[in-house]
Amino acid sequence: MELAIDITKEYGLVLEGGGARGAYQIGAWHALQEAGVKINAVAGTSVGALNGALICMGDLQAAENIWKTISHSKVMEVDEEKVAALFDGSAKLTDWIQAVFQYTSEGGADITPLKELIADAVDEQKIKEGTIAFYLHTFSLDEMKELDVDVKEIEDGLLPDFLLASAYLPVFKHEKLHGKSYMDPGIINNVPLDSLVNRGYKDIIILRIFGPGRYRQVELTDDVTVYSVEPRVNLGNILNFDSKKSINNMKIGYYDTQRMLYNLSGRIYYIDEKEKECYYLKQLIEIDEQVMEYVNNAYTASSNKSVYREYTEETLDAIAQVLRLKKYDYKDLYLSILEATAKLFKIQKYNIYTVEELITAIREKEIQEPLPPFVYIILDRLPKEEETEEQK
């Protein structure tokens, strides 16, 4: 595969806040590191700041291990089983109400475990002596303003406090840090792109996780290039610190970053293709004529047109409507049919396929019929009952 970005350049990395969804960003970092992308600066909010510290330390395996073993009780003082039940759907509504009242009466969740996690995982000296610039965002309640903190300029020993200050969600029990009060700045600026743009960085990658908060619009000059990696699926509740969910989110982050790095196609799958539109027209029309006639009969009223004309002028448009495509070309249509078929056949999603590899995976899969008629364009055969009728 050919990289779509220039790895001779150095890139700034923007890490959005979003609590437990942060595992996605470590999966994304894995893909960036694997591709040889050099990072010269990190700006992060909330969990993005915590992940930013791990990235500045440069130990991918250690960062992955944190998320692979994360749990609710490693972030807050809670009963692990009870909290897990709240998120897996086995708890009753009364359990939710009781939990809300408990944490409200106690002033919020105790995050002593998160403090301990930061103390164990973050090497402040290594970050300050490293080559990656690190900026984190928090909100000062004393000054009532957003702070854009250059970590290398803060007093030694204060980094753990500032990491907590950036991640102070409203549900957490409020405590002063080095005598000052802070809160998570996400509601004001959850995607600190401005932190790097204002400092003159020109090539920037944003790792989105769609945490609750504001994405502040930043005016970009023509010499600034911003790439965005973002999930197309729901990464889950921001407070659901479940290791299995985190492992899966890391996988999603890894493959979504591959999509950006290699300009992969596909809305659901990850497809390595560089063909022109004529290739996809050929894929659509070079099928068995009996299959074409069967698909015509399924989607369009019988007409006086030839099988081929009815197929190209009416049937393909009808299939596009079924797949909810508005503006499309032959490439869009064929890949949508291919992906919809792969999904029906439960083909493994997290893999990089060529078009031919995905077709082969589909055709090798056993599945019960009947199926949507458009599937037979990919299979290039009639439904089994139709084949039987033809033989008769």
Short mmCIF file of C-alpha atoms in Angstrom, two decimals, residues 25 95 156 203-204 228 244 293 303 323 329 344 358 366:
data_model
loop_
_atom_site.label_atom_id
_atom_site.label_comp_id
_atom_site.label_asym_id
_atom_site.label_seq_id
_atom_site.Cartn_x
_atom_site.Cartn_y
_atom_site.Cartn_z
CA GLN A 25 -6.33 7.20 20.28
CA ASP A 95 -29.76 0.81 40.65
CA ASP A 156 8.69 20.20 38.34
CA ASP A 203 1.07 19.68 9.47
CA ILE A 204 -1.42 18.39 12.01
CA SER A 228 -8.56 13.93 10.72
CA LYS A 244 -12.91 -5.48 26.48
CA GLU A 293 -32.28 -10.39 -15.93
CA SER A 303 -40.16 -2.91 -20.07
CA LEU A 323 -28.71 1.51 -0.53
CA ASP A 329 -20.86 7.22 -9.57
CA LEU A 344 -24.77 -9.62 5.19
CA LEU A 358 -13.37 -9.08 -0.46
CA GLU A 366 -21.70 -20.28 3.22
#
